[in-house]
Coordinates of C-alpha atoms in Angstrom, one line a residue:
M1 CA -75.6 47.4 48.2
R2 CA -77.7 44.4 47.1
K3 CA -77.5 45.0 43.4
F4 CA -78.5 41.9 41.4
F5 CA -80.1 40.4 44.6
T6 CA -82.9 42.6 45.6
D7 CA -85.3 39.7 45.8
V8 CA -83.2 37.9 48.5
P9 CA -84.8 38.4 51.9
Q10 CA -82.7 40.5 54.3
E11 CA -82.2 37.7 56.8
L12 CA -80.6 35.6 54.1
W13 CA -78.5 38.4 52.7
R14 CA -77.1 38.9 56.2
S15 CA -76.3 35.2 56.6
Y16 CA -72.7 34.2 56.0
H17 CA -73.8 30.6 55.3
W18 CA -76.2 31.8 52.6
Q19 CA -73.4 33.9 51.0
I20 CA -71.1 30.9 51.0
Q21 CA -73.7 28.4 49.7
N22 CA -74.6 30.8 46.9
R23 CA -71.2 31.6 45.6
I24 CA -71.0 32.1 41.8
K25 CA -68.6 29.4 40.5
T26 CA -69.4 29.1 36.7
K27 CA -69.3 31.2 33.6
E28 CA -73.0 30.5 33.1
E29 CA -74.0 31.7 36.6
L30 CA -71.8 34.8 36.3
K31 CA -73.3 35.8 32.9
R32 CA -76.7 36.2 34.6
Y33 CA -75.3 39.3 36.3
I34 CA -72.3 40.6 34.3
R35 CA -71.7 41.2 30.7
L36 CA -68.5 39.3 30.3
T37 CA -65.8 40.3 27.9
P38 CA -64.2 37.7 25.6
E39 CA -61.1 38.0 27.8
E40 CA -63.1 37.2 30.9
E41 CA -64.9 34.3 29.2
R42 CA -61.6 32.8 28.0
G43 CA -60.1 33.4 31.4
I44 CA -62.9 31.4 33.2
D45 CA -62.6 28.6 30.6
Q46 CA -58.8 28.4 30.6
T47 CA -58.2 28.6 34.4
T48 CA -60.8 25.9 35.2
G49 CA -59.0 23.2 37.2
L50 CA -56.0 25.4 37.8
Y51 CA -57.1 28.6 39.4
P52 CA -60.8 28.2 40.1
M53 CA -63.4 31.0 40.5
A54 CA -65.8 31.6 43.4
I55 CA -67.5 34.9 44.2
T56 CA -69.9 35.6 47.0
P57 CA -73.1 37.4 46.1
Y58 CA -72.1 40.2 48.3
Y59 CA -68.7 40.8 46.6
L60 CA -70.4 40.4 43.2
S61 CA -72.8 43.1 44.1
L62 CA -69.9 45.6 44.3
M63 CA -69.0 45.1 40.7
D64 CA -69.9 47.4 37.8
P65 CA -71.5 45.1 35.3
E66 CA -70.7 47.4 32.4
D67 CA -67.0 48.2 33.2
P68 CA -64.4 45.5 32.4
Q69 CA -61.8 47.5 34.3
D70 CA -63.9 47.7 37.5
P71 CA -61.4 47.0 40.4
I72 CA -63.7 44.4 41.9
R73 CA -64.0 42.5 38.6
L74 CA -60.2 42.6 38.2
Q75 CA -59.7 41.0 41.6
A76 CA -62.4 38.3 41.3
I77 CA -63.0 37.3 37.7
P78 CA -60.3 35.2 35.9
R79 CA -58.6 36.6 32.9
A80 CA -56.8 34.6 30.2
V81 CA -53.6 36.4 31.1
E82 CA -53.3 34.3 34.2
V83 CA -52.4 31.3 32.1
D84 CA -50.6 33.2 29.4
E85 CA -47.3 31.5 28.5
R86 CA -45.2 34.6 29.4
V87 CA -46.9 35.1 32.8
Q88 CA -46.7 31.4 33.6
S89 CA -43.0 31.3 32.7
M90 CA -42.3 33.9 35.5
G91 CA -42.6 33.7 39.2
E92 CA -43.0 30.7 41.5
P93 CA -45.9 28.9 43.1
D94 CA -44.2 29.3 46.5
P95 CA -41.7 32.2 46.2
F96 CA -41.4 32.6 50.0
R97 CA -40.7 29.0 50.9
E98 CA -43.8 28.7 53.1
E99 CA -44.1 25.0 52.8
G100 CA -42.3 23.2 55.6
H101 CA -42.0 19.7 57.1
I102 CA -45.4 20.2 59.0
P103 CA -48.3 20.8 56.6
G104 CA -49.5 24.4 56.9
L105 CA -46.7 25.6 59.2
T106 CA -44.2 28.3 58.4
H107 CA -41.6 29.4 61.0
R108 CA -39.6 32.1 59.3
Y109 CA -39.1 34.7 62.0
P110 CA -37.7 33.5 65.4
D111 CA -40.7 34.8 67.5
R112 CA -43.5 34.2 65.0
V113 CA -45.1 31.3 63.3
L114 CA -47.7 31.0 60.6
F115 CA -50.4 28.3 60.4
T116 CA -52.7 28.0 57.3
L117 CA -55.8 26.5 58.8
T118 CA -57.7 25.9 55.5
T119 CA -57.4 26.0 51.7
F120 CA -60.9 27.3 51.3
C121 CA -61.7 30.9 50.4
A122 CA -65.0 32.8 50.1
V123 CA -63.6 34.4 47.0
Y124 CA -60.5 33.3 45.1
C125 CA -58.7 36.5 44.6
R126 CA -56.8 36.5 41.3
H127 CA -53.7 38.1 42.9
C128 CA -53.5 35.7 45.8
M129 CA -50.0 35.1 47.2
R130 CA -51.0 31.5 47.9
K131 CA -52.6 30.8 44.5
R132 CA -50.9 27.4 44.6
I133 CA -53.4 26.1 47.2
F134 CA -56.4 26.7 44.8
Q135 CA -55.4 23.4 43.2
E136 CA -55.6 21.5 46.5
G137 CA -59.4 21.7 46.7
E138 CA -61.5 23.2 49.6
R139 CA -60.5 21.6 52.9
A140 CA -59.7 22.5 56.5
R141 CA -56.8 21.0 58.5
T142 CA -57.7 17.8 60.3
R143 CA -57.6 17.6 64.1
E144 CA -54.4 15.6 63.8
E145 CA -52.8 18.3 61.7
I146 CA -53.9 21.0 64.1
D147 CA -52.5 18.9 67.0
R148 CA -49.1 18.6 65.3
F149 CA -49.0 22.4 64.9
L150 CA -49.9 23.0 68.5
E151 CA -47.3 20.6 69.7
Y152 CA -44.7 22.4 67.6
V153 CA -45.6 25.7 69.2
R154 CA -45.4 24.1 72.7
R155 CA -41.9 22.9 72.0
H156 CA -40.6 26.2 70.7
E157 CA -40.7 28.6 73.6
E158 CA -39.3 31.5 71.5
I159 CA -42.6 31.7 69.7
R160 CA -44.6 34.7 71.1
D161 CA -46.9 35.5 68.1
V162 CA -49.1 33.1 66.1
L163 CA -50.6 34.1 62.8
I164 CA -53.6 31.9 61.7
S165 CA -54.2 32.2 58.0
G166 CA -55.4 30.3 55.0
G167 CA -57.2 30.2 52.7
E168 CA -59.8 31.7 54.9
P169 CA -59.3 30.6 58.6
L170 CA -62.6 32.0 59.7
S171 CA -64.4 29.7 57.3
V172 CA -64.0 26.8 59.7
S173 CA -66.7 26.1 62.2
N174 CA -66.8 28.0 65.5
E175 CA -66.1 24.7 67.3
K176 CA -62.9 24.1 65.3
L177 CA -61.8 27.7 65.7
E178 CA -62.3 27.6 69.4
Y179 CA -60.3 24.3 69.6
V180 CA -57.3 26.1 68.0
L181 CA -57.6 29.3 70.1
S182 CA -58.2 27.6 73.4
N183 CA -55.2 25.3 73.0
L184 CA -53.0 28.2 71.9
R185 CA -54.0 30.2 75.0
K186 CA -52.9 27.3 77.2
I187 CA -49.4 27.7 75.9
P188 CA -47.7 30.2 78.4
H189 CA -45.2 31.8 75.9
V190 CA -47.8 32.6 73.3
E191 CA -48.7 36.3 73.8
I192 CA -50.4 37.4 70.7
I193 CA -52.7 35.6 68.2
R194 CA -53.4 37.2 64.8
I195 CA -55.9 36.0 62.3
G196 CA -55.4 36.9 58.6
T197 CA -58.9 37.1 57.1
R198 CA -60.4 38.8 54.1
L199 CA -64.0 38.2 55.2
P200 CA -64.6 41.8 56.2
V201 CA -64.2 42.6 52.5
L202 CA -65.6 39.5 50.8
A203 CA -68.3 38.3 53.2
P204 CA -68.6 40.6 56.2
Q205 CA -71.7 38.7 57.3
R206 CA -69.4 36.3 59.1
F207 CA -69.0 38.9 61.8
F208 CA -72.7 39.3 62.4
D209 CA -72.5 36.0 64.3
E210 CA -72.4 36.8 68.0
E211 CA -71.0 33.3 68.9
L212 CA -68.0 33.9 66.7
L213 CA -67.4 37.4 68.2
H214 CA -67.6 36.0 71.8
I215 CA -65.1 33.3 70.9
L216 CA -62.6 36.0 69.6
E217 CA -63.1 38.1 72.6
K218 CA -62.8 35.2 75.0
Y219 CA -59.2 34.4 73.9
S220 CA -58.0 38.1 73.7
P221 CA -55.6 39.5 72.8
I222 CA -56.5 38.6 69.2
W223 CA -55.8 40.9 66.3
I224 CA -57.6 40.8 62.9
N225 CA -55.4 41.5 59.9
T226 CA -57.6 42.1 56.9
H227 CA -57.1 43.1 53.2
F228 CA -58.9 46.1 51.7
N229 CA -57.5 47.0 48.3
H230 CA -59.9 49.6 46.9
P231 CA -62.3 52.2 48.3
K232 CA -65.3 50.4 46.7
E233 CA -64.7 47.6 49.2
I234 CA -65.5 49.9 52.1
T235 CA -69.3 49.5 52.5
Q236 CA -72.0 49.7 55.2
E237 CA -71.7 46.0 55.8
S238 CA -67.9 46.0 56.1
A239 CA -68.1 49.0 58.4
E240 CA -70.6 47.1 60.5
A241 CA -68.3 44.0 60.6
V242 CA -65.4 46.1 61.9
E243 CA -67.6 47.9 64.5
R244 CA -68.8 44.6 65.9
L245 CA -65.2 43.3 66.1
L246 CA -64.1 46.5 67.9
R247 CA -67.0 46.3 70.4
H248 CA -65.7 42.8 71.3
R249 CA -62.1 44.1 71.9
V250 CA -60.7 42.8 68.6
P251 CA -58.6 45.5 66.8
V252 CA -58.5 45.4 63.0
N253 CA -55.4 46.2 60.9
N254 CA -55.2 46.3 57.1
Q255 CA -52.6 45.0 54.6
T256 CA -53.2 46.4 51.1
V257 CA -51.4 44.9 48.1
L258 CA -50.3 47.3 45.3
L259 CA -52.1 46.1 42.2
K260 CA -51.7 47.4 38.6
G261 CA -54.9 48.7 37.3
I262 CA -56.7 48.4 40.6
N263 CA -55.1 50.8 43.1
D264 CA -51.8 52.0 41.6
D265 CA -53.1 55.5 41.5
P266 CA -52.1 58.0 44.3
Q267 CA -55.6 59.5 44.6
V268 CA -57.2 56.0 44.8
M269 CA -54.8 55.0 47.5
L270 CA -55.4 58.2 49.4
E271 CA -59.2 57.6 49.3
L272 CA -58.7 54.0 50.5
M273 CA -56.5 55.0 53.5
R274 CA -59.0 57.8 54.4
G275 CA -61.8 55.3 54.2
L276 CA -60.1 52.8 56.4
L277 CA -59.5 55.3 59.1
R278 CA -63.1 56.4 58.9
I279 CA -64.3 52.9 59.7
K280 CA -61.5 52.5 62.4
V281 CA -59.2 50.2 60.5
R282 CA -55.5 50.9 60.9
P283 CA -53.5 50.7 57.6
V284 CA -50.3 48.8 58.5
Y285 CA -48.8 47.6 55.2
L286 CA -48.8 48.4 51.5
F287 CA -47.2 45.3 50.0
H288 CA -45.6 45.2 46.7
C289 CA -47.3 42.5 44.6
D290 CA -45.5 39.2 45.2
P291 CA -43.8 37.2 42.4
V292 CA -46.4 34.5 42.4
K293 CA -46.9 32.3 39.3
G294 CA -50.2 33.3 37.6
A295 CA -50.3 36.8 39.2
L296 CA -47.4 38.7 37.9
H297 CA -49.6 40.8 35.5
F298 CA -50.7 42.7 38.7
R299 CA -47.1 43.9 39.5
T300 CA -46.1 47.6 39.2
S301 CA -42.6 49.1 39.5
L302 CA -41.1 49.9 42.9
E303 CA -41.1 53.5 41.7
K304 CA -44.9 53.5 41.4
G305 CA -45.1 52.5 45.0
L306 CA -42.7 55.2 46.1
E307 CA -44.7 57.8 44.1
I308 CA -47.8 56.8 46.0
M309 CA -46.0 56.9 49.4
E310 CA -44.7 60.4 48.6
Y311 CA -48.2 61.5 47.6
L312 CA -49.7 60.2 50.9
R313 CA -47.2 62.0 53.1
G314 CA -48.6 65.4 54.0
R315 CA -52.1 64.6 52.7
I316 CA -53.2 62.2 55.6
S317 CA -52.2 61.9 59.2
G318 CA -49.3 59.5 60.0
M319 CA -51.6 56.8 61.3
G320 CA -53.1 56.6 57.8
I321 CA -49.8 56.0 56.1
P322 CA -48.9 52.3 55.8
T323 CA -45.4 50.9 55.6
Y324 CA -44.5 50.1 52.0
A325 CA -42.8 46.7 52.0
V326 CA -41.3 44.1 49.7
D327 CA -41.5 40.4 50.8
L328 CA -38.1 39.0 49.7
P329 CA -38.1 35.8 47.7
G330 CA -36.7 32.7 49.4
G331 CA -38.3 33.4 52.7
K332 CA -35.8 36.2 53.5
G333 CA -38.4 38.4 55.1
K334 CA -40.1 41.7 54.6
V335 CA -38.1 44.9 54.0
P336 CA -39.6 48.5 54.2
I337 CA -39.2 50.8 51.3
S338 CA -39.6 54.5 51.7
P339 CA -38.9 57.7 49.8
N340 CA -35.6 59.4 50.7
Y341 CA -36.2 62.8 52.1
I342 CA -32.5 63.5 52.9
L343 CA -31.0 65.1 49.9
S344 CA -27.5 65.8 51.3
V345 CA -25.4 65.9 54.5
S346 CA -22.7 68.3 55.4
G347 CA -21.3 67.8 58.9
D348 CA -24.3 68.2 61.2
T349 CA -26.4 70.0 58.6
Y350 CA -28.9 67.9 56.7
T351 CA -30.8 69.1 53.6
F352 CA -34.3 67.7 53.4
K353 CA -36.9 67.6 50.8
S354 CA -40.2 68.7 52.5
P355 CA -43.4 66.6 51.8
L356 CA -45.1 70.0 51.8
D357 CA -42.8 71.2 49.0
G358 CA -39.5 73.0 49.2
I359 CA -36.0 72.3 50.5
V360 CA -35.2 72.7 54.2
E361 CA -31.7 72.8 55.8
Y362 CA -31.7 71.5 59.4
T363 CA -28.8 71.2 61.8
I364 CA -29.1 68.2 64.1
R365 CA -26.4 67.5 66.7
D366 CA -25.9 64.6 69.0
A367 CA -26.9 65.6 72.6
E368 CA -23.4 64.9 73.8
L369 CA -22.2 67.9 71.8
Y370 CA -24.3 70.5 73.6

């Protein structure tokens, strides 16, 4: 798994700080490892200053240097299409109205609040729903900003669930992370803390830090929501990161995004879901790609997502089937989308399409009628 970096000592390769300090950020650096296509070269040049590039050595090592359609390359290396006039003319920088009166705070659902702790990412994913923050530079929220967020949560007793996201929230120091978590845990009405992080995929070495793991365990219940998109991202290192989290009482859920040319194939999605269960990660959501400016070339049709959901049903246990969902523009929330297995209804008799093939008639009566 250390392709391109076999000369790097094991203790450095397993260091999160080494991975971050040695991110590949320029075309010249990347060309040492990857035979770039003209489209990729133009993409890097044309997105500079708008949608920057940064790739950890670990994530780079997952790429096929000879395949321009490699799913890791498509997620991490800019393409000129991102700034194509047609793509730029569609979508919005903030389609879900996340930006509010307190920097980094979104309170969309009554019992839940989102706080983006940083604009920094280990890898700048080309399909990112918060691609707009790439232009803000790499920074973490100040203590003053964090305190304003905490005060907001204290005042709103309806908040039960806090999601800490970014950027990459676990890129902050252990000290800053503990400051946030410890103060949230002092608020009586906060029951659950979730952390949205892609580090199990992009730099799993972060979870080889025992101090971090003890902090997460200390302020339990904490849930990790991560973001595997392709079976190639499930590696020995990512499996180790998940195992370490679980041993410290931190469950791990996954939110996949349906991406054209990357995972919009039923068999690829089935392999991904099976792989996630194998490393004890629970697939929760399959999100339809968001209408984000600079990322619309990754969108598929809803029909493609429904085709994939139908394919999964009957081929993997229920706990491996995510909820296919669309996040509605304007901050109107997520809605689940699923295939319709009811073909017709006649009185109490329902005609179903079976996921195992065939048509089944089934009479279902209300208990009061028996």
